[in-house]
GROMACS .gro file of C-alpha atoms in nm:
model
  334
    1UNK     CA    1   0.015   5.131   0.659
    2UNK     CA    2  -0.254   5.361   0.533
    3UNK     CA    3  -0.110   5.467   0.268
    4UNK     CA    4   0.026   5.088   0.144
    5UNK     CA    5  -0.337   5.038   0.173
    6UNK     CA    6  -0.438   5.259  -0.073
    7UNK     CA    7  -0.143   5.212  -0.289
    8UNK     CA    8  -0.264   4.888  -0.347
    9UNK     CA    9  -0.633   4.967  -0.397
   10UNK     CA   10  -0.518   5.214  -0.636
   11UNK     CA   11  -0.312   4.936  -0.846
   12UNK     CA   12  -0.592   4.654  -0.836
   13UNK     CA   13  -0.927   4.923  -0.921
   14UNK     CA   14  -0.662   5.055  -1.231
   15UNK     CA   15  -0.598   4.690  -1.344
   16UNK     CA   16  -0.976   4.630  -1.375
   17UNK     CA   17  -1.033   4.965  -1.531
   18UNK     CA   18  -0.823   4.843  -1.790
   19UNK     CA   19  -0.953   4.502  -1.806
   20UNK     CA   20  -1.302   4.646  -1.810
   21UNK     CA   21  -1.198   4.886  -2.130
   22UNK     CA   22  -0.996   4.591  -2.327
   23UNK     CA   23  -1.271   4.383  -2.280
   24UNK     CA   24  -1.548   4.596  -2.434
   25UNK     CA   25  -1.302   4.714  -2.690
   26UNK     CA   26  -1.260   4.316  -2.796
   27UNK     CA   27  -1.657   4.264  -2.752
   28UNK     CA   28  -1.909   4.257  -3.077
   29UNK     CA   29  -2.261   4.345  -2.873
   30UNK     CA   30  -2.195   4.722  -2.922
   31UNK     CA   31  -2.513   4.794  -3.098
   32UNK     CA   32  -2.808   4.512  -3.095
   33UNK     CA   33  -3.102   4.487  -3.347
   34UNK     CA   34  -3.441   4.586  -3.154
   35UNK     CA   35  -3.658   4.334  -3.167
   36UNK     CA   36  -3.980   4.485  -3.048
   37UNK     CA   37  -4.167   4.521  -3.334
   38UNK     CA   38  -3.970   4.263  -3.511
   39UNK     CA   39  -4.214   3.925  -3.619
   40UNK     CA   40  -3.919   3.738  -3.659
   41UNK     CA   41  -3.691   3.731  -3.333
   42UNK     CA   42  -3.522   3.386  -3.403
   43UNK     CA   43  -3.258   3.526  -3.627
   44UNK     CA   44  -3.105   3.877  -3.480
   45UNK     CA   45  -2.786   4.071  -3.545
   46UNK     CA   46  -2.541   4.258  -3.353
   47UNK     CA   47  -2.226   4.456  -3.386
   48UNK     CA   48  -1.890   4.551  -3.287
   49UNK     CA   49  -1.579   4.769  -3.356
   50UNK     CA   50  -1.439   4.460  -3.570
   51UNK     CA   51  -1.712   4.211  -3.683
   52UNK     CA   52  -2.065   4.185  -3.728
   53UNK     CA   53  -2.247   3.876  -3.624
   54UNK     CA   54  -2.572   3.681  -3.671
   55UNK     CA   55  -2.735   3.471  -3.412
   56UNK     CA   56  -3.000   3.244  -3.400
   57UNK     CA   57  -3.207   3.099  -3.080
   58UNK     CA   58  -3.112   2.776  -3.100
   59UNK     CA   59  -2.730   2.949  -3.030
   60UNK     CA   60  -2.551   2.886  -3.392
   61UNK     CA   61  -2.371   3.231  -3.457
   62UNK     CA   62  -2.167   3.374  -3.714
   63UNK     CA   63  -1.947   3.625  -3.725
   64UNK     CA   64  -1.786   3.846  -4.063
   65UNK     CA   65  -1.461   4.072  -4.019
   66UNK     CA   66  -1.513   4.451  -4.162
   67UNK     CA   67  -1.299   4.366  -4.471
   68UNK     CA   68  -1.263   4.748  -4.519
   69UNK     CA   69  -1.134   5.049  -4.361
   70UNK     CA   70  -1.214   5.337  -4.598
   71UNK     CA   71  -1.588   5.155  -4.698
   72UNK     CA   72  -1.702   5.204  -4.306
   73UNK     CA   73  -1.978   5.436  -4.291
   74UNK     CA   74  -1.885   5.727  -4.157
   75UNK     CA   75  -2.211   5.828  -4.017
   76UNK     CA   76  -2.228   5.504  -3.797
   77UNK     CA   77  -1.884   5.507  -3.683
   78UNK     CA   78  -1.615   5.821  -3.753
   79UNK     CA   79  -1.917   6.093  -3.643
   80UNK     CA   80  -2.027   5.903  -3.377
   81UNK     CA   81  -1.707   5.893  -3.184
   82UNK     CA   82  -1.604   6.232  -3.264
   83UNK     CA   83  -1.983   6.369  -3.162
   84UNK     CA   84  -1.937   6.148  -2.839
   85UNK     CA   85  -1.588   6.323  -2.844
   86UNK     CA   86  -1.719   6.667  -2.854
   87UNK     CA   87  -2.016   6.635  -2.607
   88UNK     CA   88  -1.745   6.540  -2.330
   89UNK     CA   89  -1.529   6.799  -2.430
   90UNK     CA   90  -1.833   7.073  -2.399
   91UNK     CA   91  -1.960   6.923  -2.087
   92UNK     CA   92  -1.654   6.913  -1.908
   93UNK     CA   93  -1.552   7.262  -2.042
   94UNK     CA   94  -1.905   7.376  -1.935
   95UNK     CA   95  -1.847   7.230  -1.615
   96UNK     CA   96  -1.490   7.376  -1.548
   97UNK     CA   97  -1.620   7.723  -1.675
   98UNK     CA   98  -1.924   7.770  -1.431
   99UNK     CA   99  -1.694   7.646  -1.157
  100UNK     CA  100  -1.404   7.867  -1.247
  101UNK     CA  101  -1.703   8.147  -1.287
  102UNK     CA  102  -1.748   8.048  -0.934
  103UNK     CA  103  -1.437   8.117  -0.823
  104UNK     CA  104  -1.404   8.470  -0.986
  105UNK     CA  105  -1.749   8.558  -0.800
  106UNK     CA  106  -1.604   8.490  -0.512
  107UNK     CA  107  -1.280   8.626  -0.535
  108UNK     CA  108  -1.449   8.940  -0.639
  109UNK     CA  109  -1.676   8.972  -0.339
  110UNK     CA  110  -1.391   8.856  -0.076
  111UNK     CA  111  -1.265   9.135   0.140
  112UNK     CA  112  -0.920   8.975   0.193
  113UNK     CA  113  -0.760   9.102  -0.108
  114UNK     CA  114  -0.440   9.221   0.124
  115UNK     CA  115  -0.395   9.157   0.489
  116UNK     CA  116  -0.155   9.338   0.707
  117UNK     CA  117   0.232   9.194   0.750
  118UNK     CA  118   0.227   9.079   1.110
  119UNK     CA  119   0.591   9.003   1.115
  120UNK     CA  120   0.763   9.306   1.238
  121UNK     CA  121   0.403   9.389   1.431
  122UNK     CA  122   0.436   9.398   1.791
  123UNK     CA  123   0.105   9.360   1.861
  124UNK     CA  124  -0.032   9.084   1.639
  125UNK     CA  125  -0.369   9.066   1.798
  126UNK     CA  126  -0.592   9.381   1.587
  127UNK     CA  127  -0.474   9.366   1.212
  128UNK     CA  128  -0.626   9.529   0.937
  129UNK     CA  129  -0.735   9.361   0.549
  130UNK     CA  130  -0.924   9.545   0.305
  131UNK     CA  131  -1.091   9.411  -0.011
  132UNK     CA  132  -1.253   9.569  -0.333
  133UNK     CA  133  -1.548   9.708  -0.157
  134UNK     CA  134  -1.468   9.726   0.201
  135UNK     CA  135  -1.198   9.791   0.487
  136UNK     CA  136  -1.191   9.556   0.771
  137UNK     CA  137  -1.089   9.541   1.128
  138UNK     CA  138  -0.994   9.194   1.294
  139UNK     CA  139  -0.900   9.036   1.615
  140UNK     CA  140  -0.813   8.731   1.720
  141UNK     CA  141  -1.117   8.692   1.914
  142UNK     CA  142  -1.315   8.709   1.583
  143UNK     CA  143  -1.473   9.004   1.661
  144UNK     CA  144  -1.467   9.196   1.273
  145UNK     CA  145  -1.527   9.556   1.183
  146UNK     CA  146  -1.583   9.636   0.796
  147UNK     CA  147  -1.636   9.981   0.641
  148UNK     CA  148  -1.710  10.048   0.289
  149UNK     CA  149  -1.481  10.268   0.094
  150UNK     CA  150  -1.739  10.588   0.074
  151UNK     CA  151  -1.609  10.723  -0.273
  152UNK     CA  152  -1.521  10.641  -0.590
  153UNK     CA  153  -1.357  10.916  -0.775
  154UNK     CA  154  -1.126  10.905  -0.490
  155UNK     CA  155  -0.969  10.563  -0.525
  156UNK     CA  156  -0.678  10.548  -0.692
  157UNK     CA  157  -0.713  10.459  -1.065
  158UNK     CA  158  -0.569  10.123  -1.107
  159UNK     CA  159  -0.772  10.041  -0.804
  160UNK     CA  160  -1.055  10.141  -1.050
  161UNK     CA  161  -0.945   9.940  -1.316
  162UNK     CA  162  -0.893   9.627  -1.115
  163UNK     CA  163  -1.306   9.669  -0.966
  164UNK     CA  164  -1.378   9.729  -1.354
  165UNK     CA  165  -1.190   9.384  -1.521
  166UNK     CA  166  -1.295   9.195  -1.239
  167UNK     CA  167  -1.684   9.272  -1.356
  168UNK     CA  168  -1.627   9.241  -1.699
  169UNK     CA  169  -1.447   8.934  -1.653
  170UNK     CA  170  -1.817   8.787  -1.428
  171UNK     CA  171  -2.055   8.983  -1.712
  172UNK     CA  172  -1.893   8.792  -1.996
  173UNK     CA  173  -1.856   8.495  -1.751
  174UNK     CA  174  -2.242   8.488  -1.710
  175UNK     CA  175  -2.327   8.570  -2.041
  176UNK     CA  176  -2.092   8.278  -2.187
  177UNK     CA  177  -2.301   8.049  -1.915
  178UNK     CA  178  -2.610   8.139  -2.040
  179UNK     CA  179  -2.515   8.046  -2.378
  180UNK     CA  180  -2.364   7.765  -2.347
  181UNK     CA  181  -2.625   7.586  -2.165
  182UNK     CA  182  -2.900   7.600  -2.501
  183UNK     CA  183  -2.568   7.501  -2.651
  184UNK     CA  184  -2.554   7.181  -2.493
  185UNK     CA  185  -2.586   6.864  -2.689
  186UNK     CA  186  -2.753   6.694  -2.456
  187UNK     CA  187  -3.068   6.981  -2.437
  188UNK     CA  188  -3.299   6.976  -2.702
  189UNK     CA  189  -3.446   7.312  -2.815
  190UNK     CA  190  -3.671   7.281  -3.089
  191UNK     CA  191  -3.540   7.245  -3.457
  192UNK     CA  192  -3.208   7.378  -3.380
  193UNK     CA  193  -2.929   7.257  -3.610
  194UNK     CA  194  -2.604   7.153  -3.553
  195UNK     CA  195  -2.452   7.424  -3.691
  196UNK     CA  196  -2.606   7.694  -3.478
  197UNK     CA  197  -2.492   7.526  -3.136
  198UNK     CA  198  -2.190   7.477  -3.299
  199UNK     CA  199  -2.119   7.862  -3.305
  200UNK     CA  200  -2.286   7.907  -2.995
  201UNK     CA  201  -2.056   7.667  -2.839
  202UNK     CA  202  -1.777   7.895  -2.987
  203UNK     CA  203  -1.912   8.212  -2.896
  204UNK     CA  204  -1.959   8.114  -2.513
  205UNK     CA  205  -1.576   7.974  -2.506
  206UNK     CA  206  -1.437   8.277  -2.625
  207UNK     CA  207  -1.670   8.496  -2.368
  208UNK     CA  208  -1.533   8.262  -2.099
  209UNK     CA  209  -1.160   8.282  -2.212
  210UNK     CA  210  -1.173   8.689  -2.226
  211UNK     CA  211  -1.348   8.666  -1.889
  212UNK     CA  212  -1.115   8.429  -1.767
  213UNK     CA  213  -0.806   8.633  -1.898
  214UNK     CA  214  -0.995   8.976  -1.743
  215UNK     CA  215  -1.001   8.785  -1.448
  216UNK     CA  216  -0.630   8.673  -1.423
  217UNK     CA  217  -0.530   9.061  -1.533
  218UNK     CA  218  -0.746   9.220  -1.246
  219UNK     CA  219  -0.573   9.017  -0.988
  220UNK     CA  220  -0.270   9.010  -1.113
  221UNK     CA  221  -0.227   9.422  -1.144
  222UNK     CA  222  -0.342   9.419  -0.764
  223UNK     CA  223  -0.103   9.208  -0.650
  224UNK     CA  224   0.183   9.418  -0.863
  225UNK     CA  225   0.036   9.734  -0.626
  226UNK     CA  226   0.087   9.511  -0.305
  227UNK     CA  227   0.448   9.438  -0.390
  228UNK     CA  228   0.530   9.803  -0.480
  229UNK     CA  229   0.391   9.922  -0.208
  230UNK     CA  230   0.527   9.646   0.038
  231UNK     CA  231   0.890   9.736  -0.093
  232UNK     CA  232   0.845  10.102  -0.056
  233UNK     CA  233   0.707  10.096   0.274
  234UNK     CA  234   0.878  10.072   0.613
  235UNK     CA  235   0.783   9.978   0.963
  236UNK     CA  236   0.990  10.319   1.106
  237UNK     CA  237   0.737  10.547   1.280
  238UNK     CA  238   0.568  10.823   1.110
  239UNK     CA  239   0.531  11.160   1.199
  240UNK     CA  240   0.252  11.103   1.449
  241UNK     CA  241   0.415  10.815   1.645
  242UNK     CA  242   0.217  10.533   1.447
  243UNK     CA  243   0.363  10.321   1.281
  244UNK     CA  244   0.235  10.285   0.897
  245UNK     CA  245   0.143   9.919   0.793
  246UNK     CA  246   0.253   9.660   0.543
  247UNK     CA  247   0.023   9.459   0.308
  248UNK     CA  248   0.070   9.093   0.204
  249UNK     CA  249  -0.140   8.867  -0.020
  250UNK     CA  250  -0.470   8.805   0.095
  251UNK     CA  251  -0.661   8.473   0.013
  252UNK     CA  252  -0.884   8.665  -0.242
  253UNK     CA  253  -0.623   8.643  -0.506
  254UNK     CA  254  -0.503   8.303  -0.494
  255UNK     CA  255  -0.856   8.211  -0.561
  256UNK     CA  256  -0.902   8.495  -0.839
  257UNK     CA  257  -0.579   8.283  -0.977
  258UNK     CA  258  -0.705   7.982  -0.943
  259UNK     CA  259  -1.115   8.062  -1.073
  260UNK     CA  260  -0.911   8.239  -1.415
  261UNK     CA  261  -0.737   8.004  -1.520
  262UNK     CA  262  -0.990   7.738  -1.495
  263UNK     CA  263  -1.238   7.971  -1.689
  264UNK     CA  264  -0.964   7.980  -1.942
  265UNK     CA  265  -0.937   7.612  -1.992
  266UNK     CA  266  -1.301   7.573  -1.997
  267UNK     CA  267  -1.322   7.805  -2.280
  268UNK     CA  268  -1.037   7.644  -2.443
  269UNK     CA  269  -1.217   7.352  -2.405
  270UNK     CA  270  -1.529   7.465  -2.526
  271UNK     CA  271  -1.393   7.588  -2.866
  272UNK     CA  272  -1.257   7.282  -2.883
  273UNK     CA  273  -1.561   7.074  -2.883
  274UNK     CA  274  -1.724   7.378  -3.119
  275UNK     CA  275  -1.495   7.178  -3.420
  276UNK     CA  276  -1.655   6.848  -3.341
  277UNK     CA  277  -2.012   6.955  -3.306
  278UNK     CA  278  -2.000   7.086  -3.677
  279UNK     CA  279  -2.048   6.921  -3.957
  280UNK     CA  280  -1.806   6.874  -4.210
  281UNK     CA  281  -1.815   7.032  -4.543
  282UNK     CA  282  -1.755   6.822  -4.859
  283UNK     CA  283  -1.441   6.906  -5.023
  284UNK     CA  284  -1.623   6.959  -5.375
  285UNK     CA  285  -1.880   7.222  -5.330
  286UNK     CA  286  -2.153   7.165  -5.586
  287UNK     CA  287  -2.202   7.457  -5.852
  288UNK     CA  288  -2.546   7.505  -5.986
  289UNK     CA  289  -2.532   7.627  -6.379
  290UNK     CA  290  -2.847   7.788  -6.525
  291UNK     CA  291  -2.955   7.658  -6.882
  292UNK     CA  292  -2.950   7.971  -7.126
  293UNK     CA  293  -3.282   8.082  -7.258
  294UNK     CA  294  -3.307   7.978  -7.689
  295UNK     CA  295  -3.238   8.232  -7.845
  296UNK     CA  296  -3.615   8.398  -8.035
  297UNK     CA  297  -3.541   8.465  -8.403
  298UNK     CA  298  -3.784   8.699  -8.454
  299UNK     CA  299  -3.874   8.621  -8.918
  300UNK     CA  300  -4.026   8.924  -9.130
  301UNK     CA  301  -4.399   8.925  -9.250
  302UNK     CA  302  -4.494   8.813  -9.584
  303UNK     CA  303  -4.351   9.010  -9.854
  304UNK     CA  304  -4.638   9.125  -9.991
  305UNK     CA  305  -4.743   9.273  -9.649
  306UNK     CA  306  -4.424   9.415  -9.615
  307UNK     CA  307  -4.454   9.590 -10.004
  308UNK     CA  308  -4.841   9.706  -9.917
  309UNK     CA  309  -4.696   9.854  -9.574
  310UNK     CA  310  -4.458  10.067  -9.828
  311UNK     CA  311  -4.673  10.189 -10.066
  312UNK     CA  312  -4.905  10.249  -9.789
  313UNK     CA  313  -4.654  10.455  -9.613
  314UNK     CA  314  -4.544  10.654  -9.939
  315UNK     CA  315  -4.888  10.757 -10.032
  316UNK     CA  316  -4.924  10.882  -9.673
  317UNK     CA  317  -4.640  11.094  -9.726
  318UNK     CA  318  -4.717  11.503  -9.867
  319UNK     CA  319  -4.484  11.688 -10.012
  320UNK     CA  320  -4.533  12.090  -9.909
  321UNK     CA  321  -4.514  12.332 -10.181
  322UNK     CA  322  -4.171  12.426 -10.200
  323UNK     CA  323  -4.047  12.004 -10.241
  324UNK     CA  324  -3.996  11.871  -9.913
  325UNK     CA  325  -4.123  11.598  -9.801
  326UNK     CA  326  -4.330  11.609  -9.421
  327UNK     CA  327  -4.406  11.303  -9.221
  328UNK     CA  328  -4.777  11.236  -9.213
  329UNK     CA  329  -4.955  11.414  -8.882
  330UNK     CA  330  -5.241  11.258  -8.659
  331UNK     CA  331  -5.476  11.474  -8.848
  332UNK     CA  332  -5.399  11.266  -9.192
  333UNK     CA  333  -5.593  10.937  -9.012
  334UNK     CA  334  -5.876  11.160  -8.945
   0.00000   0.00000   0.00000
């Protein structure tokens, strides 16, 4: 009954969703004149995805088809649906990134990474669960002992590695955050262009998609050491007369999983909306040419100047005693 109940809801709220959408597809008040500071508000216009229209007070309208496709202005209505495109697209990647973010967080500071196998146990009530950072003790009366692991060059080294992508993975997860909120459309912050939140945009999806990817590869090499250990270890008793424990998935990764791959799509989706948020280049790219300086003819003196610089010249020169000829000194001018 319940569930013919909301089967039905369900179909009648969907057919006035679409009813709702045709309708303001089919209506022409998408953008009004302002007549505030207009003297004249007898005569106004409005417009729609298909005509614009002119109305008077006394109620006489009239309405004009957009004869064109290619004449629309783009500015008005091409860039405005594909910046309204791209501001969803980067606030619902921003939103899926922080909240995958979340998830990594959490997965990272959870201390059920593996829990013991309880089904050949005989004595189900005390199990055992260890995380990155500690080792626990549980009953089923709740009561919980933790220890923290008290080394670190004694961990095994892909126990290292998984600790180290699963903090890279929340750095570059925070740092993409940060970024990505001054990139928001919808925050002003000061002159910044365009442009530059377009490529911050960018630059905080692809920090979210490696951190989302570091985040899926730390989990996922932890859970390949839980299944080679589970199939190389056996309940039989040890030694000692204990009887050595097997290790399932814990909780911890599933959500690890789960927070990576939604950081991933936010990112995705974040470079995505980088494309709409800048703006296009025209396909000619104007070439500046510099004019060439005239070239200076540079025209002799007067003759006559020129002929009294000769003789000038010659009479300066001496000729030494034995017939050469020397070049005049400073001490001639003298």
């Amino acid at each position: 009954m319940a569930a013919t109940m909301c089967q039905v809801m369900g179909l009648v709220m969907g057919l006035l969703g679409i009813a709702g959408v045709i309708a303001s597809t089919v209506m022409d008040q998408w953008s009004t004149q302002d007549l505030y500071d207009n003297p004249v508000t007898s005569v106004y216009n409005y417009r729609g995805l298909w005509r614009s229209c002119v109305q008077q007070s006394s109620g006489f309208t009239e309405c004009r088809p957009y004869f064109t496709i290619l004449g629309l202005p783009e500015s008005s209505e091409q860039t405005r649906e594909q910046e309204m495109a791209a501001t969803m697209f980067q606030i619902i990647g921003f939103i899926l990134s922080v909240l995958g973010l979340a998830g990594v967080i959490a997965a990272t500071a959870m201390d059920e990474w593996k829990i013991e196998d309880r089904y050949y146990k005989l004595v189900t009530s005390i199990y055992n669960y260890e995380g990155l950072w500690y080792s626990c003790v549980g009953e089923t009366s709740g009561l919980v002992e933790c220890r923290p692991y008290f080394t670190v060059l004694g961990l095994p080294g892909s126990f290292q590695a998984v600790r180290a992508l699963m903090i890279v993975g929340i750095v570059l997860g925070v740092i993409g955050a940060l970024i990505s909120i001054f990139a928001l459309k919808c925050i002003r912050m000061g002159n910044m262009e365009d442009t530059m939140k377009a490529n911050m945009t960018l630059t905080s999806g692809i920090m979210f998609i490696v951190g989302g990817v570091c985040g899926i590869a730390g989990v996922s090499v932890f859970a390949n050491l839980i299944v080679t250990s589970f199939m190389f270890t056996t309940t039989t008793a040890t030694m000692e007369g204990s009887l050595q424990p097997r290790y399932t998935f814990g909780p911890a990764l599933f959500v690890g999983w789960v927070g990576g791959a939604v950081l991933v799509m936010g990112g995705i989706m974040m470079c995505v909306a980088c494309k709409g948020m800048a703006p296009e280049k025209t396909h000619y790219n104007s070439v500046a040419y510099k004019a060439s300086k005239p070239n200076t003819i540079y025209k002799s003196g007067d003759e006559r100047s020129r002929r009294g610089y000769d003789d000038d010249y010659k009479k300066s020169t001496t000729r030494s005693d034995d017939g050469r000829q020397t070049q005049p000194s400073k001490f001639d001018y003298v």
